[in-house]
PDB file of C-alpha atoms in Angstrom:
ATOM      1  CA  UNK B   1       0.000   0.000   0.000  1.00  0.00           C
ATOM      2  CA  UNK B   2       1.221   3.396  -0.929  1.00  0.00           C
ATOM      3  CA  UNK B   3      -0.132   6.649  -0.057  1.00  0.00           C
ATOM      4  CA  UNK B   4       0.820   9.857  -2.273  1.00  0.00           C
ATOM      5  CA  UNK B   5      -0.580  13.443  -0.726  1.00  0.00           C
ATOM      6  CA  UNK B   6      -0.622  16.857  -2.843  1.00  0.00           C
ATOM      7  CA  UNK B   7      -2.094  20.028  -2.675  1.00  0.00           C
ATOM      8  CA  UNK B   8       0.019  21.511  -0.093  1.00  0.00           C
ATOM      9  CA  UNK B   9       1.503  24.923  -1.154  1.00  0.00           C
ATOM     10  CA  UNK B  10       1.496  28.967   0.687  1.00  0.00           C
ATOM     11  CA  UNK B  11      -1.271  30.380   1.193  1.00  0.00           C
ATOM     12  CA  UNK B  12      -2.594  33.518   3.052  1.00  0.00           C
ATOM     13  CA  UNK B  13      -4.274  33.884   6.708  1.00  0.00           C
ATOM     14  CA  UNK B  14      -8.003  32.806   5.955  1.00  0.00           C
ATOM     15  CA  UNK B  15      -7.077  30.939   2.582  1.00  0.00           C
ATOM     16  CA  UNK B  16      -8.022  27.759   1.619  1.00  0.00           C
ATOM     17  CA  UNK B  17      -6.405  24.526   0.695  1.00  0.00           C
ATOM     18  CA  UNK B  18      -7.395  21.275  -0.511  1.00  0.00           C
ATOM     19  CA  UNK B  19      -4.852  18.430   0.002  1.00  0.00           C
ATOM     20  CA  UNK B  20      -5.514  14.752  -1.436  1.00  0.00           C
ATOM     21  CA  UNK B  21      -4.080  11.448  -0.461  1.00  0.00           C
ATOM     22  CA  UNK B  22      -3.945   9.051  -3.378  1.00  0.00           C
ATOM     23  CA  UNK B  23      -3.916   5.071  -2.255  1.00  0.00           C
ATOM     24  CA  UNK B  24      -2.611   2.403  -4.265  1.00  0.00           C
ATOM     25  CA  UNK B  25      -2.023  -1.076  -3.712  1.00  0.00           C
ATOM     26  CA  UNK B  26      -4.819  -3.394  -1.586  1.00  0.00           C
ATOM     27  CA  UNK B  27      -7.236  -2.198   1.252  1.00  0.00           C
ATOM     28  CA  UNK B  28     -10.136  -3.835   2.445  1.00  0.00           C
ATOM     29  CA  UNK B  29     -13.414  -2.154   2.211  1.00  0.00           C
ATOM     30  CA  UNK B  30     -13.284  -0.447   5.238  1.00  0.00           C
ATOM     31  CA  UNK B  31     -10.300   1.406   6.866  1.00  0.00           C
ATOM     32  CA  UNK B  32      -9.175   4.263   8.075  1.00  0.00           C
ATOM     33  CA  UNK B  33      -7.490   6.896   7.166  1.00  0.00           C
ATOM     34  CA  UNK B  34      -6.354   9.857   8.978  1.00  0.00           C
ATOM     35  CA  UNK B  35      -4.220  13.336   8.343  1.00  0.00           C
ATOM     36  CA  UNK B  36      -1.963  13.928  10.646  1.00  0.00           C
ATOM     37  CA  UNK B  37       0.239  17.242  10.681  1.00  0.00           C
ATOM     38  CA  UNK B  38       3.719  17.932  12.253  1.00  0.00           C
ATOM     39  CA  UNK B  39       5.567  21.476  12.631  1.00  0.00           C
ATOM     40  CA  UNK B  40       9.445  21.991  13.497  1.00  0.00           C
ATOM     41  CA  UNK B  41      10.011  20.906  17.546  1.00  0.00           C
ATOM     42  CA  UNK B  42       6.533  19.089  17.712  1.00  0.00           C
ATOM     43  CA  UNK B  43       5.042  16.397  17.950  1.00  0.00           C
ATOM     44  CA  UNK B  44       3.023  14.716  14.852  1.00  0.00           C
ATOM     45  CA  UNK B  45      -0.987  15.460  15.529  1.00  0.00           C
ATOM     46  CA  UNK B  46      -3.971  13.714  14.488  1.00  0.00           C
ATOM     47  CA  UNK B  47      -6.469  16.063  13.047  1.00  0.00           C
ATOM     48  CA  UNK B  48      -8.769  14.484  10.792  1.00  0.00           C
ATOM     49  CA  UNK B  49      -9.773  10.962  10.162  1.00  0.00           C
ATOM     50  CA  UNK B  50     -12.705   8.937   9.024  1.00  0.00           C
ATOM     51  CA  UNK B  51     -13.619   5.309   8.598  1.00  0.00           C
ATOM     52  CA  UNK B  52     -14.813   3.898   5.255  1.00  0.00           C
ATOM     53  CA  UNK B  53     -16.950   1.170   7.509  1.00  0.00           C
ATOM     54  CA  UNK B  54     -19.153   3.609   8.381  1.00  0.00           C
ATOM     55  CA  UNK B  55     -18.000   7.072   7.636  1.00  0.00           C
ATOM     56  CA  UNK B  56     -17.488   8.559  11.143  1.00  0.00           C
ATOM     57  CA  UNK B  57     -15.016  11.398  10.933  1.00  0.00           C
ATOM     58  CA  UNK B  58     -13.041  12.573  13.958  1.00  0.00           C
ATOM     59  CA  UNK B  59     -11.734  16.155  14.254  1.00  0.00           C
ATOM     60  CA  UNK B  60      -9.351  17.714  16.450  1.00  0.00           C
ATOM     61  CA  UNK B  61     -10.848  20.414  18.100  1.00  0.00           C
ATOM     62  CA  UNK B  62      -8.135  22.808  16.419  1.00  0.00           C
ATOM     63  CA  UNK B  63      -9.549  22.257  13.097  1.00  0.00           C
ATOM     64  CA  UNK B  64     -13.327  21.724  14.154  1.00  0.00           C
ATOM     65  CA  UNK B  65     -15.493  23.801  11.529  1.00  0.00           C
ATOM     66  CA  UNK B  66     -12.345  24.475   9.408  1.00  0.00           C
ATOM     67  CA  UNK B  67     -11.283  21.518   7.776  1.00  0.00           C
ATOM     68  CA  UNK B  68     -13.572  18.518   6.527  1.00  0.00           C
ATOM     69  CA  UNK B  69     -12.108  14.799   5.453  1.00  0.00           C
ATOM     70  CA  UNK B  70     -13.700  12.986   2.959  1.00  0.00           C
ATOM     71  CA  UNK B  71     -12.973  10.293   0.705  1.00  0.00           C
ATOM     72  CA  UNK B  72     -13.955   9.169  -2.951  1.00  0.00           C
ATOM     73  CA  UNK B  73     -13.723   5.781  -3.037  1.00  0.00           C
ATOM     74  CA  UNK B  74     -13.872   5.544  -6.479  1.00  0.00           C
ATOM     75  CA  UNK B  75     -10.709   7.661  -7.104  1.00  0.00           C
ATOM     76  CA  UNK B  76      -9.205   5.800  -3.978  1.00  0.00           C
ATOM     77  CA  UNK B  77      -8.342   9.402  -2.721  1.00  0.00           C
ATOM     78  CA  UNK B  78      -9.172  10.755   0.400  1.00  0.00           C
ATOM     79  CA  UNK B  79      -9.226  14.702   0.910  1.00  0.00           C
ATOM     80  CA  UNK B  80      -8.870  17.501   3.502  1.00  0.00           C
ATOM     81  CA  UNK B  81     -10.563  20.470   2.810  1.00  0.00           C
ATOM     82  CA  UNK B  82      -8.737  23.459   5.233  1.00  0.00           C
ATOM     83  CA  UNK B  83     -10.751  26.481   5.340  1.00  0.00           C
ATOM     84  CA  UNK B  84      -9.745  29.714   7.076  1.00  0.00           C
ATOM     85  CA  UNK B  85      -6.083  28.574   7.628  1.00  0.00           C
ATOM     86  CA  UNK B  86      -3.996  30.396   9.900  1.00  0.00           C
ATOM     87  CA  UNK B  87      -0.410  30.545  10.559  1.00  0.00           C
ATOM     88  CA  UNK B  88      -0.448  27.779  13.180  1.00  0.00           C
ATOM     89  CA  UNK B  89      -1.563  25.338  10.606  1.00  0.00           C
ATOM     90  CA  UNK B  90       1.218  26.035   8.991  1.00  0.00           C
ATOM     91  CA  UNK B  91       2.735  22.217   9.258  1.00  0.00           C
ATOM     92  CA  UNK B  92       4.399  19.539   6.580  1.00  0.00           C
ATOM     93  CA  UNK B  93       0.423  17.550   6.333  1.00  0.00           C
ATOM     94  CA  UNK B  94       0.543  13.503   6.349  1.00  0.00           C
ATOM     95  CA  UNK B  95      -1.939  10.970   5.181  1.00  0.00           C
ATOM     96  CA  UNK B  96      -2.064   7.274   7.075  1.00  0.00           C
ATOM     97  CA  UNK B  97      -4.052   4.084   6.572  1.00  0.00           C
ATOM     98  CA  UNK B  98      -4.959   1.462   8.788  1.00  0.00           C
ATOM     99  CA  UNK B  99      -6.919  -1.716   7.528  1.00  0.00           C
ATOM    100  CA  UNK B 100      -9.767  -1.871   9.843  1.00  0.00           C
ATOM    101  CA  UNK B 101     -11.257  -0.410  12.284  1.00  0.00           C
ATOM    102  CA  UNK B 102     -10.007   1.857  15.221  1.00  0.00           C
ATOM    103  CA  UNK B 103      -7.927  -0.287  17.895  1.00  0.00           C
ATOM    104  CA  UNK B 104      -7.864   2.947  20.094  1.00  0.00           C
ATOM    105  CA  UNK B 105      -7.688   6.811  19.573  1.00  0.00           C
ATOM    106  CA  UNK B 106      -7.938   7.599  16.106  1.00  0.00           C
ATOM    107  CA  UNK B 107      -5.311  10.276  16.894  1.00  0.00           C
ATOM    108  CA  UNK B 108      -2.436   8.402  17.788  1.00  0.00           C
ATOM    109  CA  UNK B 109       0.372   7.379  15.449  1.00  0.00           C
ATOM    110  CA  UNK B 110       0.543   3.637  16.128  1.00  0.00           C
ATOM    111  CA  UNK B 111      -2.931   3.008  15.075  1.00  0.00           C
ATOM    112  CA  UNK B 112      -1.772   3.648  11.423  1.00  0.00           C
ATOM    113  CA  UNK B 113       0.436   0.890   8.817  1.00  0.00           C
ATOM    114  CA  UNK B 114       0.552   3.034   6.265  1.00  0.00           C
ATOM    115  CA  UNK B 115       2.157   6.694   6.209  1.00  0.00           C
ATOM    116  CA  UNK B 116       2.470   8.933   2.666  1.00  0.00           C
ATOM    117  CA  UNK B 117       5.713  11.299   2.640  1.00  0.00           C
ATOM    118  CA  UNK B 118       3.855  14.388   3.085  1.00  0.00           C
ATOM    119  CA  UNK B 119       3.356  17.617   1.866  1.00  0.00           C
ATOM    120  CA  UNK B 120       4.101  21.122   3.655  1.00  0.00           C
ATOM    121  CA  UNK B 121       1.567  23.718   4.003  1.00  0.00           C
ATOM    122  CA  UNK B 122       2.809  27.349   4.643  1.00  0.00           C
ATOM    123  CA  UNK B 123       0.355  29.725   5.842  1.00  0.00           C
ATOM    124  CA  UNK B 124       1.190  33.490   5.961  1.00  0.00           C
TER     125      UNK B 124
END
């Protein structure tokens, strides 16, 4: 399984971004996949994720209202829609998979198999 993200790029406080996550290779029907977002000194952050099974999506409350996952299965792609960005999203943005369903927090790291290489979002 590979995962390829784009869309990343500078934008302006209160711009907008759309970043996609391309699979390839085999996953079930349902998994999960989650965008996860990591800045210079930090830690790497769940923000986003949703479950093909049944389509819950999990936000962080930093995001809440701002950003919105969704997925288009038949494009095996799964976006992030980031609305009114501001500089503290700024943040190199990662897409994971995980066959399955949730083992525990949808937010941490180890849940995930499957990890793209990223793409960096600048916001200004």
């Amino acid at each position: 399984v590979q995962l390829v993200e784009s869309g990343g790029g500078a934008v302006q406080t209160g711009g907008s971004l759309k970043l996609s996550c391309a699979v390839s290779g085999y996953l079930y029907a349902q998994y999960c996949m989650g965008w996860f977002r990591q800045s210079p000194g930090n830690q790497r952050e769940g923000i986003a994720a949703i479950y093909t099974g049944g389509g819950d999506e999990h936000y962080a409350e930093s995001v809440k209202g701002r950003f919105t996952i969704s997925q288009d299965n038949a494009k095996s792609t799964v976006y992030l829609q980031m609305n009114m960005l501001k500089p503290e999203d700024t943040a190199m943005y990662y897409c994971a998979a995980r066959q399955g369903a949730y083992g525990g927090s949808w937010r941490s790291v180890y849940e995930y198999n499957y990890w793209g290489q990223g793409t960096q979002v600048t916001v200004s």
